[in-house]
Amino acid sequence: MVDIPKPSARIELLSRAAHPGLMDAATDPDLLIVLILANLMSDRLWHIRDQILSRVDPTGRDLAPTSQITHEMLEYIDRHFTHDFPMGTADRVGLLNLQDERDRLGAEPVDRIKAQLWRHVTRRRSDGLLTPALDIFPVLERDQLPLYIYNTIDGLHAMSRLMGHKKHRPMGVTVCADEATLTTSLATILHGISLVDAFMVGSPGHYTTLLQKDGQRFWCNGKPEYFDQAGWQRLTNGPDAADPLAEFDRRVPYADRFITMYGTLVLDGRPSAIPSEQLDRFNADCRAFFGIELPPFRTLRHQGVSFVPSRATTEQLRRFDTLKGADEVRSLLTELAASDDLSVFGKARYCYRDVSIQAPGAYLANSLRGPKLWQAAQEVDGVKAALDRIRRIAGDVSIYGRRERIAMADEVLLFDTGDDVDRGLLLLSLLLASPGIDAEAKRAMQLIATEEGTFLTLGHTVLDVATLKQTDAAVGSTLLRLSVESLTAI
């Protein structure tokens, strides 16, 4: 990148949590845990919860059975969210160059995941399921991928802006990983399916969720397919019964990973962060539901596994069981993250886009690698050109609804809206990525977001980002401070 230092290891890890893409989550499945926790902090998620409960339990007396609430939750997601297929994502969001990902994440994991995706799509074709919307062979052959970003509920809601002026615009736009994290998040706050019982199984090409409460089990295979125990048994029992192993494998071919709130396990030789006793418990739950041992559990039994400490304890996860709103979740996660912002609890605050975090350079690092930002920066030959680009942003409202949360530069460009804090990050990112501005000038730049406004210092000049006019100085209590030095924080 032009005159910009490489992010420190800590900043790089936190930047992946801020806005995880397909490759980020495939190499580090803990990021799906992070997304679930970030969802729980969202007021929007709790509003959806209230809407669903008002349909199944209008008296508010907690009388609706688990099965009814789960069914209504999945029906709600199916009605109000649109599933985006790979080539739809490519058209609406763009393409990712895999060489850029190799430079950032390493060649071995990126090439391995690319091969897994190729194998996944090949299987879909052999099963007669490869529609044009799913056919990513042409982009894979060009060493690219649809630009999949896995979003919190607020990001999913923002994606609906890209669906045009439909008569019935969806509440959000999802891919399978979003559906897995969203169903887990909602189930937790709807009717007490504890985080300790949430279990995902999948691969880089597809993720599914198994939920369990009081001996009742539900499998969510993306949108809109959902099975309760009776539904799966109808499919796999009786005179015209399908083979349960074949039915699972057709839906989740080459499953190679488990994601739980304790941690994750990928069948690539890495140790398990899911404790042994929890793996055994989830294996028993899957056997009870599917009537078979799932293929990845069979593989695990034959290859063996070593263990590392879990990402969360049962005691920590149980504390989420009794929370009554997003503000309580935010308070708990702030407490749990206090000693380690690289924990899943700490990373969740970055995923939520809280501006009051320890290492805001993560937001700058993520913005600076955005494909849309990089493309826009090639047309910026100085401050005037950068300001002109900011003026062309049509909206002045953040997709996250408040100044205490921040949108990445590519989000502002994609959705064509942003408040002063969002615009400030975009402006700084454009200037730092510009090939027309020298390194000394870039080192002198600093973005300061305060309770009263957002300001960009350019040497001795201070700009008010809201007006894009010169002002005397930044005023107000500081919320966020960013500069080139933020990228190398340790």
CSV table of C-alpha atoms in Angstrom, one decimal:
chain,number,residue,atom,x,y,z
A,1,MET,CA,0.0,0.0,0.0
A,2,VAL,CA,1.2,3.5,-0.8
A,3,ASP,CA,3.4,4.8,2.0
A,4,ILE,CA,1.3,3.1,4.7
A,5,PRO,CA,2.9,0.7,7.2
A,6,LYS,CA,1.7,-2.8,7.5
A,7,PRO,CA,-0.7,-3.3,10.5
A,8,SER,CA,0.7,-4.9,13.6
A,9,ALA,CA,-0.4,-8.4,14.3
A,10,ARG,CA,-2.9,-7.3,16.9
A,11,ILE,CA,-4.4,-4.6,14.7
A,12,GLU,CA,-4.7,-7.1,11.8
A,13,LEU,CA,-6.6,-9.6,14.0
A,14,LEU,CA,-8.9,-7.0,15.3
A,15,SER,CA,-9.5,-5.6,11.8
A,16,ARG,CA,-10.7,-9.0,10.7
A,17,ALA,CA,-13.3,-9.0,13.5
A,18,ALA,CA,-14.5,-5.5,12.5
A,19,HIS,CA,-15.8,-6.6,9.2
A,20,PRO,CA,-15.1,-10.3,8.6
A,21,GLY,CA,-15.2,-11.7,5.0
A,22,LEU,CA,-15.4,-15.2,3.8
A,23,MET,CA,-11.7,-15.8,3.9
A,24,ASP,CA,-11.4,-14.3,7.4
A,25,ALA,CA,-14.1,-16.6,8.8
A,26,ALA,CA,-12.8,-19.6,6.9
A,27,THR,CA,-9.3,-19.2,8.3
A,28,ASP,CA,-10.6,-18.2,11.7
A,29,PRO,CA,-14.1,-19.7,12.4
A,30,ASP,CA,-14.1,-18.0,15.9
A,31,LEU,CA,-15.3,-14.9,13.9
A,32,LEU,CA,-18.7,-16.5,13.7
A,33,ILE,CA,-18.8,-16.6,17.5
A,34,VAL,CA,-17.8,-12.9,17.4
A,35,LEU,CA,-20.7,-12.1,15.0
A,36,ILE,CA,-23.3,-13.9,17.3
A,37,LEU,CA,-22.1,-11.8,20.3
A,38,ALA,CA,-22.1,-8.6,18.3
A,39,ASN,CA,-25.7,-9.3,17.2
A,40,LEU,CA,-26.7,-9.6,20.8
A,41,MET,CA,-25.6,-6.0,21.4
A,42,SER,CA,-27.9,-4.7,18.6
A,43,ASP,CA,-31.1,-2.9,19.5
A,44,ARG,CA,-32.4,-4.0,16.1
A,45,LEU,CA,-32.1,-7.7,17.1
A,46,TRP,CA,-34.1,-7.2,20.3
A,47,HIS,CA,-36.8,-5.3,18.3
A,48,ILE,CA,-37.1,-8.3,16.0
A,49,ARG,CA,-37.4,-10.5,19.1
A,50,ASP,CA,-40.3,-8.4,20.4
A,51,GLN,CA,-42.1,-8.6,17.0
A,52,ILE,CA,-41.8,-12.4,16.9
A,53,LEU,CA,-42.9,-12.9,20.5
A,54,SER,CA,-45.9,-10.6,19.9
A,55,ARG,CA,-47.1,-13.0,17.3
A,56,VAL,CA,-46.7,-16.2,19.3
A,57,ASP,CA,-47.2,-15.0,22.9
A,58,PRO,CA,-49.3,-11.8,22.7
A,59,THR,CA,-50.2,-12.1,26.5
A,60,GLY,CA,-46.5,-11.9,27.4
A,61,ARG,CA,-47.0,-14.7,29.9
A,62,ASP,CA,-44.2,-16.9,28.4
A,63,LEU,CA,-46.7,-19.7,27.5
A,64,ALA,CA,-45.7,-20.5,23.9
A,65,PRO,CA,-43.8,-23.8,23.5
A,66,THR,CA,-40.2,-23.8,22.2
A,67,SER,CA,-41.2,-25.5,18.9
A,68,GLN,CA,-43.8,-22.8,18.1
A,69,ILE,CA,-41.4,-19.9,18.9
A,70,THR,CA,-38.6,-21.6,16.8
A,71,HIS,CA,-40.9,-22.1,13.9
A,72,GLU,CA,-42.1,-18.5,14.0
A,73,MET,CA,-38.5,-17.3,14.2
A,74,LEU,CA,-37.5,-19.2,11.1
A,75,GLU,CA,-40.7,-18.1,9.3
A,76,TYR,CA,-40.0,-14.5,10.2
A,77,ILE,CA,-36.4,-14.8,8.8
A,78,ASP,CA,-37.8,-16.4,5.7
A,79,ARG,CA,-40.4,-13.8,5.1
A,80,HIS,CA,-38.4,-10.7,5.8
A,81,PHE,CA,-34.9,-11.5,4.7
A,82,THR,CA,-33.7,-12.3,1.1
A,83,HIS,CA,-31.0,-14.9,0.6
A,84,ASP,CA,-28.3,-13.6,-1.8
A,85,PHE,CA,-26.6,-16.1,-4.1
A,86,PRO,CA,-22.9,-15.8,-4.9
A,87,MET,CA,-23.2,-14.1,-8.3
A,88,GLY,CA,-25.8,-11.8,-6.9
A,89,THR,CA,-23.3,-10.7,-4.3
A,90,ALA,CA,-20.7,-10.3,-7.1
A,91,ASP,CA,-23.1,-8.0,-9.0
A,92,ARG,CA,-24.2,-5.9,-6.0
A,93,VAL,CA,-21.0,-5.8,-3.9
A,94,GLY,CA,-18.1,-6.7,-6.1
A,95,LEU,CA,-15.3,-9.2,-6.4
A,96,LEU,CA,-12.4,-10.1,-4.2
A,97,ASN,CA,-8.9,-10.6,-5.7
A,98,LEU,CA,-7.5,-13.7,-4.0
A,99,GLN,CA,-3.9,-12.6,-4.5
A,100,ASP,CA,-4.6,-9.7,-2.1
A,101,GLU,CA,-5.9,-12.3,0.4
A,102,ARG,CA,-2.7,-14.4,0.0
A,103,ASP,CA,-0.7,-11.3,0.7
A,104,ARG,CA,-2.7,-10.7,3.9
A,105,LEU,CA,-3.6,-14.2,5.2
A,106,GLY,CA,-0.9,-16.3,3.6
A,107,ALA,CA,-0.9,-18.4,0.4
A,108,GLU,CA,-1.5,-21.8,2.1
A,109,PRO,CA,-4.8,-21.1,3.8
A,110,VAL,CA,-6.2,-19.1,0.9
A,111,ASP,CA,-5.3,-21.8,-1.7
A,112,ARG,CA,-6.7,-24.5,0.6
A,113,ILE,CA,-10.0,-22.6,1.0
A,114,LYS,CA,-10.2,-21.9,-2.7
A,115,ALA,CA,-9.8,-25.6,-3.4
A,116,GLN,CA,-12.5,-26.4,-0.9
A,117,LEU,CA,-14.9,-23.9,-2.6
A,118,TRP,CA,-14.1,-25.4,-6.0
A,119,ARG,CA,-14.8,-28.9,-4.6
A,120,HIS,CA,-18.1,-27.6,-3.0
A,121,VAL,CA,-19.3,-26.1,-6.3
A,122,THR,CA,-18.2,-29.2,-8.3
A,123,ARG,CA,-20.4,-31.3,-5.9
A,124,ARG,CA,-23.4,-28.9,-6.4
A,125,ARG,CA,-23.0,-29.4,-10.2
A,126,SER,CA,-22.8,-33.2,-10.0
A,127,ASP,CA,-25.9,-33.1,-7.9
A,128,GLY,CA,-27.7,-31.0,-10.5
A,129,LEU,CA,-28.0,-28.1,-8.1
A,130,LEU,CA,-25.7,-25.6,-9.8
A,131,THR,CA,-27.8,-22.7,-11.1
A,132,PRO,CA,-26.3,-19.7,-12.8
A,133,ALA,CA,-26.6,-17.7,-9.6
A,134,LEU,CA,-24.5,-20.3,-7.8
A,135,ASP,CA,-21.9,-20.8,-10.5
A,136,ILE,CA,-18.7,-19.2,-9.3
A,137,PHE,CA,-16.4,-21.3,-11.6
A,138,PRO,CA,-15.7,-18.3,-13.9
A,139,VAL,CA,-14.6,-16.0,-11.1
A,140,LEU,CA,-12.6,-18.8,-9.4
A,141,GLU,CA,-10.8,-19.4,-12.7
A,142,ARG,CA,-9.8,-15.7,-12.7
A,143,ASP,CA,-8.5,-16.1,-9.1
A,144,GLN,CA,-11.4,-14.1,-7.6
A,145,LEU,CA,-14.4,-14.6,-5.4
A,146,PRO,CA,-17.7,-12.8,-4.8
A,147,LEU,CA,-17.0,-10.2,-2.1
A,148,TYR,CA,-18.7,-12.0,0.7
A,149,ILE,CA,-18.8,-10.0,4.0
A,150,TYR,CA,-20.5,-11.6,7.0
A,151,ASN,CA,-22.6,-9.0,8.7
A,152,THR,CA,-24.3,-8.3,12.0
A,153,ILE,CA,-28.1,-7.7,11.9
A,154,ASP,CA,-27.5,-4.0,11.3
A,155,GLY,CA,-25.2,-4.7,8.3
A,156,LEU,CA,-27.8,-7.2,6.9
A,157,HIS,CA,-30.4,-4.5,7.2
A,158,ALA,CA,-28.2,-2.0,5.3
A,159,MET,CA,-27.8,-4.6,2.5
A,160,SER,CA,-31.5,-4.2,1.7
A,161,ARG,CA,-30.6,-0.8,0.3
A,162,LEU,CA,-29.0,-2.6,-2.7
A,163,MET,CA,-32.2,-4.3,-3.6
A,164,GLY,CA,-33.6,-1.4,-5.5
A,165,HIS,CA,-37.1,0.2,-5.2
A,166,LYS,CA,-39.0,-3.0,-4.7
A,167,LYS,CA,-42.6,-2.7,-3.6
A,168,HIS,CA,-41.8,-5.0,-0.6
A,169,ARG,CA,-38.2,-4.4,0.2
A,170,PRO,CA,-36.7,-7.0,2.5
A,171,MET,CA,-35.7,-6.3,6.0
A,172,GLY,CA,-32.2,-7.6,5.2
A,173,VAL,CA,-30.1,-9.6,2.8
A,174,THR,CA,-28.3,-12.7,4.0
A,175,VAL,CA,-25.9,-15.5,3.0
A,176,CYS,CA,-25.8,-18.9,4.7
A,177,ALA,CA,-23.2,-17.8,7.3
A,178,ASP,CA,-25.4,-14.8,8.2
A,179,GLU,CA,-28.4,-17.1,8.6
A,180,ALA,CA,-26.5,-19.4,10.9
A,181,THR,CA,-25.4,-16.6,13.2
A,182,LEU,CA,-28.7,-14.7,13.0
A,183,THR,CA,-30.8,-17.8,14.0
A,184,THR,CA,-28.4,-18.6,16.9
A,185,SER,CA,-28.5,-15.0,18.1
A,186,LEU,CA,-32.3,-14.8,17.9
A,187,ALA,CA,-32.9,-18.2,19.5
A,188,THR,CA,-30.8,-17.1,22.5
A,189,ILE,CA,-33.0,-14.1,23.3
A,190,LEU,CA,-36.4,-15.4,22.2
A,191,HIS,CA,-36.9,-18.4,24.4
A,192,GLY,CA,-33.8,-19.1,26.4
A,193,ILE,CA,-31.9,-21.5,24.1
A,194,SER,CA,-28.6,-21.0,25.9
A,195,LEU,CA,-25.4,-20.1,24.2
A,196,VAL,CA,-23.9,-23.2,25.7
A,197,ASP,CA,-26.2,-25.3,23.5
A,198,ALA,CA,-25.6,-23.5,20.2
A,199,PHE,CA,-23.8,-25.6,17.6
A,200,MET,CA,-22.9,-25.0,14.0
A,201,VAL,CA,-21.5,-27.5,11.5
A,202,GLY,CA,-20.4,-26.7,8.0
A,203,SER,CA,-17.6,-25.8,5.7
A,204,PRO,CA,-16.3,-22.6,4.0
A,205,GLY,CA,-19.1,-23.2,1.4
A,206,HIS,CA,-22.0,-23.6,3.7
A,207,TYR,CA,-22.9,-23.3,7.4
A,208,THR,CA,-25.9,-24.8,9.4
A,209,THR,CA,-27.1,-24.5,12.9
A,210,LEU,CA,-28.4,-27.1,15.4
A,211,LEU,CA,-30.3,-25.7,18.3
A,212,GLN,CA,-31.3,-27.6,21.5
A,213,LYS,CA,-33.4,-26.9,24.5
A,214,ASP,CA,-34.9,-29.3,27.1
A,215,GLY,CA,-34.3,-32.3,24.8
A,216,GLN,CA,-36.0,-30.6,21.8
A,217,ARG,CA,-33.7,-30.2,18.7
A,218,PHE,CA,-34.0,-28.1,15.6
A,219,TRP,CA,-31.7,-28.0,12.5
A,220,CYS,CA,-31.6,-24.8,10.4
A,221,ASN,CA,-30.1,-25.5,7.0
A,222,GLY,CA,-29.9,-21.9,5.8
A,223,LYS,CA,-33.0,-20.2,4.5
A,224,PRO,CA,-35.7,-21.5,4.2
A,225,GLU,CA,-35.0,-25.2,5.1
A,226,TYR,CA,-35.7,-26.1,8.7
A,227,PHE,CA,-36.2,-29.4,10.4
A,228,ASP,CA,-37.6,-30.2,13.8
A,229,GLN,CA,-37.0,-33.8,15.1
A,230,ALA,CA,-40.3,-35.0,13.6
A,231,GLY,CA,-39.6,-33.4,10.2
A,232,TRP,CA,-36.2,-35.1,9.9
A,233,GLN,CA,-37.7,-38.4,10.9
A,234,ARG,CA,-40.4,-38.1,8.3
A,235,LEU,CA,-37.7,-37.6,5.7
A,236,THR,CA,-35.5,-40.5,6.8
A,237,ASN,CA,-38.1,-43.1,8.1
A,238,GLY,CA,-40.9,-44.9,6.5
A,239,PRO,CA,-41.4,-46.9,3.2
A,240,ASP,CA,-39.9,-44.1,1.0
A,241,ALA,CA,-37.2,-43.2,3.5
A,242,ALA,CA,-34.1,-41.4,2.4
A,243,ASP,CA,-30.7,-42.4,3.8
A,244,PRO,CA,-29.9,-39.9,6.6
A,245,LEU,CA,-26.2,-39.8,5.8
A,246,ALA,CA,-26.9,-39.1,2.2
A,247,GLU,CA,-29.5,-36.4,3.0
A,248,PHE,CA,-27.1,-34.6,5.4
A,249,ASP,CA,-24.2,-34.9,3.0
A,250,ARG,CA,-26.2,-33.6,0.1
A,251,ARG,CA,-27.0,-30.5,2.1
A,252,VAL,CA,-23.6,-30.0,3.8
A,253,PRO,CA,-21.0,-31.7,1.5
A,254,TYR,CA,-17.5,-31.9,2.8
A,255,ALA,CA,-18.4,-30.5,6.3
A,256,ASP,CA,-15.1,-29.9,8.1
A,257,ARG,CA,-15.8,-27.6,11.0
A,258,PHE,CA,-17.7,-27.2,14.2
A,259,ILE,CA,-18.5,-23.8,15.7
A,260,THR,CA,-19.7,-23.5,19.3
A,261,MET,CA,-19.6,-20.6,21.7
A,262,TYR,CA,-16.9,-22.4,23.6
A,263,GLY,CA,-14.7,-22.3,20.5
A,264,THR,CA,-14.2,-24.0,17.2
A,265,LEU,CA,-12.7,-27.1,15.6
A,266,VAL,CA,-11.5,-27.4,12.0
A,267,LEU,CA,-10.5,-30.8,10.7
A,268,ASP,CA,-7.2,-29.6,9.3
A,269,GLY,CA,-4.8,-30.7,12.1
A,270,ARG,CA,-5.3,-27.6,14.3
A,271,PRO,CA,-6.2,-28.3,17.9
A,272,SER,CA,-9.7,-28.0,19.2
A,273,ALA,CA,-10.8,-25.0,21.3
A,274,ILE,CA,-14.0,-26.9,22.0
A,275,PRO,CA,-13.5,-28.9,25.2
A,276,SER,CA,-13.6,-32.7,24.9
A,277,GLU,CA,-16.7,-33.1,27.1
A,278,GLN,CA,-18.5,-30.5,25.0
A,279,LEU,CA,-17.5,-32.2,21.8
A,280,ASP,CA,-18.9,-35.5,23.2
A,281,ARG,CA,-22.1,-33.7,24.2
A,282,PHE,CA,-22.6,-32.1,20.7
A,283,ASN,CA,-21.9,-35.5,19.1
A,284,ALA,CA,-24.6,-37.1,21.2
A,285,ASP,CA,-27.1,-34.3,20.3
A,286,CYS,CA,-26.3,-34.8,16.6
A,287,ARG,CA,-26.8,-38.5,16.9
A,288,ALA,CA,-30.1,-38.1,18.7
A,289,PHE,CA,-31.3,-35.7,16.0
A,290,PHE,CA,-29.9,-37.2,12.7
A,291,GLY,CA,-29.9,-40.8,13.8
A,292,ILE,CA,-26.3,-41.2,12.6
A,293,GLU,CA,-22.8,-40.1,13.4
A,294,LEU,CA,-22.1,-37.1,11.2
A,295,PRO,CA,-19.2,-37.4,8.8
A,296,PRO,CA,-17.0,-34.8,10.5
A,297,PHE,CA,-17.4,-36.6,13.8
A,298,ARG,CA,-16.4,-39.9,12.1
A,299,THR,CA,-13.3,-38.2,10.7
A,300,LEU,CA,-12.5,-36.8,14.1
A,301,ARG,CA,-12.8,-40.2,15.7
A,302,HIS,CA,-10.3,-41.7,13.3
A,303,GLN,CA,-7.7,-38.8,13.2
A,304,GLY,CA,-7.8,-37.8,16.8
A,305,VAL,CA,-7.4,-34.3,18.2
A,306,SER,CA,-5.5,-32.2,20.6
A,307,PHE,CA,-7.0,-29.4,22.7
A,308,VAL,CA,-6.3,-25.8,23.6
A,309,PRO,CA,-8.1,-23.7,26.2
A,310,SER,CA,-11.7,-22.8,25.2
A,311,ARG,CA,-12.6,-19.3,24.1
A,312,ALA,CA,-15.3,-19.0,26.8
A,313,THR,CA,-16.4,-20.9,29.9
A,314,THR,CA,-19.8,-22.2,30.8
A,315,GLU,CA,-19.9,-19.7,33.6
A,316,GLN,CA,-19.3,-16.8,31.2
A,317,LEU,CA,-21.8,-18.1,28.6
A,318,ARG,CA,-24.5,-18.7,31.2
A,319,ARG,CA,-24.4,-15.0,32.2
A,320,PHE,CA,-26.0,-14.2,28.9
A,321,ASP,CA,-29.0,-16.4,29.7
A,322,THR,CA,-30.7,-13.8,31.9
A,323,LEU,CA,-30.0,-10.6,30.1
A,324,LYS,CA,-33.1,-8.6,29.1
A,325,GLY,CA,-31.9,-6.1,26.5
A,326,ALA,CA,-29.1,-4.9,24.2
A,327,ASP,CA,-27.8,-2.4,26.8
A,328,GLU,CA,-27.3,-5.2,29.3
A,329,VAL,CA,-25.4,-7.3,26.7
A,330,ARG,CA,-23.2,-4.3,25.9
A,331,SER,CA,-22.4,-3.8,29.5
A,332,LEU,CA,-21.6,-7.5,30.0
A,333,LEU,CA,-19.4,-7.7,27.0
A,334,THR,CA,-17.5,-4.5,28.0
A,335,GLU,CA,-16.8,-6.2,31.3
A,336,LEU,CA,-15.7,-9.5,29.8
A,337,ALA,CA,-13.5,-7.8,27.2
A,338,ALA,CA,-11.8,-5.5,29.7
A,339,SER,CA,-8.7,-7.7,30.2
A,340,ASP,CA,-8.3,-8.9,26.6
A,341,ASP,CA,-9.6,-7.3,23.5
A,342,LEU,CA,-8.3,-10.2,21.4
A,343,SER,CA,-10.8,-12.6,23.2
A,344,VAL,CA,-14.1,-13.3,21.4
A,345,PHE,CA,-15.7,-10.9,23.8
A,346,GLY,CA,-13.3,-8.2,23.0
A,347,LYS,CA,-13.5,-8.8,19.2
A,348,ALA,CA,-17.3,-8.6,19.4
A,349,ARG,CA,-17.1,-5.0,20.4
A,350,TYR,CA,-15.1,-4.3,17.2
A,351,CYS,CA,-17.6,-6.2,15.2
A,352,TYR,CA,-20.3,-4.1,16.7
A,353,ARG,CA,-18.2,-1.1,15.7
A,354,ASP,CA,-18.0,0.5,19.1
A,355,VAL,CA,-15.8,3.6,18.9
A,356,SER,CA,-14.8,3.4,22.5
A,357,ILE,CA,-12.4,0.5,22.1
A,358,GLN,CA,-8.7,0.2,22.8
A,359,ALA,CA,-7.3,-0.1,19.3
A,360,PRO,CA,-9.3,2.0,16.8
A,361,GLY,CA,-6.5,1.4,14.3
A,362,ALA,CA,-8.4,-1.8,13.5
A,363,TYR,CA,-11.1,0.2,11.8
A,364,LEU,CA,-8.5,2.2,9.8
A,365,ALA,CA,-6.7,-1.1,8.7
A,366,ASN,CA,-10.0,-2.6,7.6
A,367,SER,CA,-11.0,0.5,5.7
A,368,LEU,CA,-7.6,0.7,3.9
A,369,ARG,CA,-7.9,-2.7,2.4
A,370,GLY,CA,-11.4,-2.2,1.0
A,371,PRO,CA,-11.6,-2.8,-2.7
A,372,LYS,CA,-14.0,0.1,-3.2
A,373,LEU,CA,-11.8,2.5,-1.1
A,374,TRP,CA,-8.8,1.5,-3.1
A,375,GLN,CA,-10.5,2.1,-6.4
A,376,ALA,CA,-11.8,5.5,-5.3
A,377,ALA,CA,-8.4,6.5,-3.9
A,378,GLN,CA,-6.8,6.1,-7.4
A,379,GLU,CA,-8.7,9.2,-8.4
A,380,VAL,CA,-7.6,11.2,-5.4
A,381,ASP,CA,-4.5,13.4,-6.2
A,382,GLY,CA,-4.8,15.7,-3.3
A,383,VAL,CA,-7.0,17.0,-0.5
A,384,LYS,CA,-9.4,18.8,-2.8
A,385,ALA,CA,-10.2,15.6,-4.8
A,386,ALA,CA,-10.8,13.7,-1.5
A,387,LEU,CA,-13.2,16.4,-0.3
A,388,ASP,CA,-15.0,16.4,-3.6
A,389,ARG,CA,-15.5,12.6,-3.2
A,390,ILE,CA,-16.9,13.0,0.3
A,391,ARG,CA,-19.4,15.7,-1.0
A,392,ARG,CA,-20.8,13.2,-3.4
A,393,ILE,CA,-22.0,10.9,-0.6
A,394,ALA,CA,-25.7,11.3,-0.8
A,395,GLY,CA,-26.8,10.4,2.7
A,396,ASP,CA,-25.8,11.8,6.0
A,397,VAL,CA,-27.1,9.0,8.3
A,398,SER,CA,-25.0,6.1,9.5
A,399,ILE,CA,-26.2,2.6,8.7
A,400,TYR,CA,-25.5,1.9,12.4
A,401,GLY,CA,-27.8,4.6,13.5
A,402,ARG,CA,-25.6,6.4,16.1
A,403,ARG,CA,-22.3,8.2,16.2
A,404,GLU,CA,-20.9,5.8,18.9
A,405,ARG,CA,-20.7,3.2,16.1
A,406,ILE,CA,-18.6,3.5,12.9
A,407,ALA,CA,-19.1,2.3,9.4
A,408,MET,CA,-16.1,1.1,7.3
A,409,ALA,CA,-15.0,3.1,4.3
A,410,ASP,CA,-16.3,0.5,1.8
A,411,GLU,CA,-19.7,0.6,3.6
A,412,VAL,CA,-20.0,4.3,3.1
A,413,LEU,CA,-19.1,4.0,-0.5
A,414,LEU,CA,-21.4,0.9,-1.1
A,415,PHE,CA,-24.4,2.3,0.6
A,416,ASP,CA,-23.7,6.0,-0.3
A,417,THR,CA,-24.4,7.3,3.2
A,418,GLY,CA,-22.6,8.1,6.5
A,419,ASP,CA,-22.6,10.5,9.4
A,420,ASP,CA,-19.7,12.7,10.2
A,421,VAL,CA,-17.7,9.9,12.0
A,422,ASP,CA,-18.2,7.5,9.0
A,423,ARG,CA,-17.3,10.2,6.5
A,424,GLY,CA,-14.2,11.1,8.6
A,425,LEU,CA,-12.9,7.6,8.4
A,426,LEU,CA,-13.6,7.5,4.7
A,427,LEU,CA,-11.8,10.9,4.2
A,428,LEU,CA,-8.7,9.8,6.1
A,429,SER,CA,-8.6,6.5,4.3
A,430,LEU,CA,-8.9,8.1,0.9
A,431,LEU,CA,-6.0,10.5,1.7
A,432,LEU,CA,-3.8,7.8,3.1
A,433,ALA,CA,-4.4,5.4,0.2
A,434,SER,CA,-3.9,8.1,-2.4
A,435,PRO,CA,-0.9,7.7,-4.7
A,436,GLY,CA,-0.8,11.5,-5.1
A,437,ILE,CA,0.0,12.5,-1.5
A,438,ASP,CA,3.5,12.2,-0.1
A,439,ALA,CA,4.4,10.1,2.9
A,440,GLU,CA,5.3,13.1,5.1
A,441,ALA,CA,1.9,14.7,4.6
A,442,LYS,CA,0.2,11.4,5.4
A,443,ARG,CA,2.1,11.1,8.7
A,444,ALA,CA,0.9,14.5,9.7
A,445,MET,CA,-2.8,13.6,9.3
A,446,GLN,CA,-5.0,12.8,12.2
A,447,LEU,CA,-8.7,12.2,12.5
A,448,ILE,CA,-10.4,13.2,15.8
A,449,ALA,CA,-14.1,12.3,16.5
A,450,THR,CA,-15.5,14.0,19.6
A,451,GLU,CA,-18.9,14.3,21.2
A,452,GLU,CA,-19.4,17.5,19.3
A,453,GLY,CA,-18.1,16.7,15.8
A,454,THR,CA,-15.4,15.1,13.7
A,455,PHE,CA,-12.2,16.8,12.7
A,456,LEU,CA,-9.3,16.1,10.4
A,457,THR,CA,-6.0,17.7,11.0
A,458,LEU,CA,-3.7,18.3,8.0
A,459,GLY,CA,-0.5,19.7,9.5
A,460,HIS,CA,-1.5,23.0,10.9
A,461,THR,CA,-4.9,23.0,9.2
A,462,VAL,CA,-8.1,21.6,10.9
A,463,LEU,CA,-11.2,20.6,8.8
A,464,ASP,CA,-14.6,20.1,10.2
A,465,VAL,CA,-15.8,16.9,8.5
A,466,ALA,CA,-19.5,17.8,8.7
A,467,THR,CA,-19.0,21.1,6.8
A,468,LEU,CA,-15.7,20.2,5.0
A,469,LYS,CA,-14.6,23.8,6.0
A,470,GLN,CA,-11.6,24.9,7.9
A,471,THR,CA,-12.0,25.5,11.7
A,472,ASP,CA,-9.8,26.7,14.5
A,473,ALA,CA,-9.5,23.4,16.4
A,474,ALA,CA,-11.2,20.1,17.3
A,475,VAL,CA,-13.6,20.7,20.2
A,476,GLY,CA,-15.4,18.3,22.6
A,477,SER,CA,-14.5,15.2,24.5
A,478,THR,CA,-12.6,12.7,22.3
A,479,LEU,CA,-14.4,9.5,21.2
A,480,LEU,CA,-11.9,8.3,18.6
A,481,ARG,CA,-8.4,9.3,17.4
A,482,LEU,CA,-6.8,7.8,14.2
A,483,SER,CA,-3.6,8.3,12.4
A,484,VAL,CA,-1.0,6.3,10.5
A,485,GLU,CA,0.5,5.4,13.9
A,486,SER,CA,-2.8,3.7,14.9
A,487,LEU,CA,-2.0,0.9,12.4
A,488,THR,CA,1.1,-0.2,14.3
A,489,ALA,CA,-0.3,-0.3,17.9
A,490,ILE,CA,0.8,-3.3,19.9
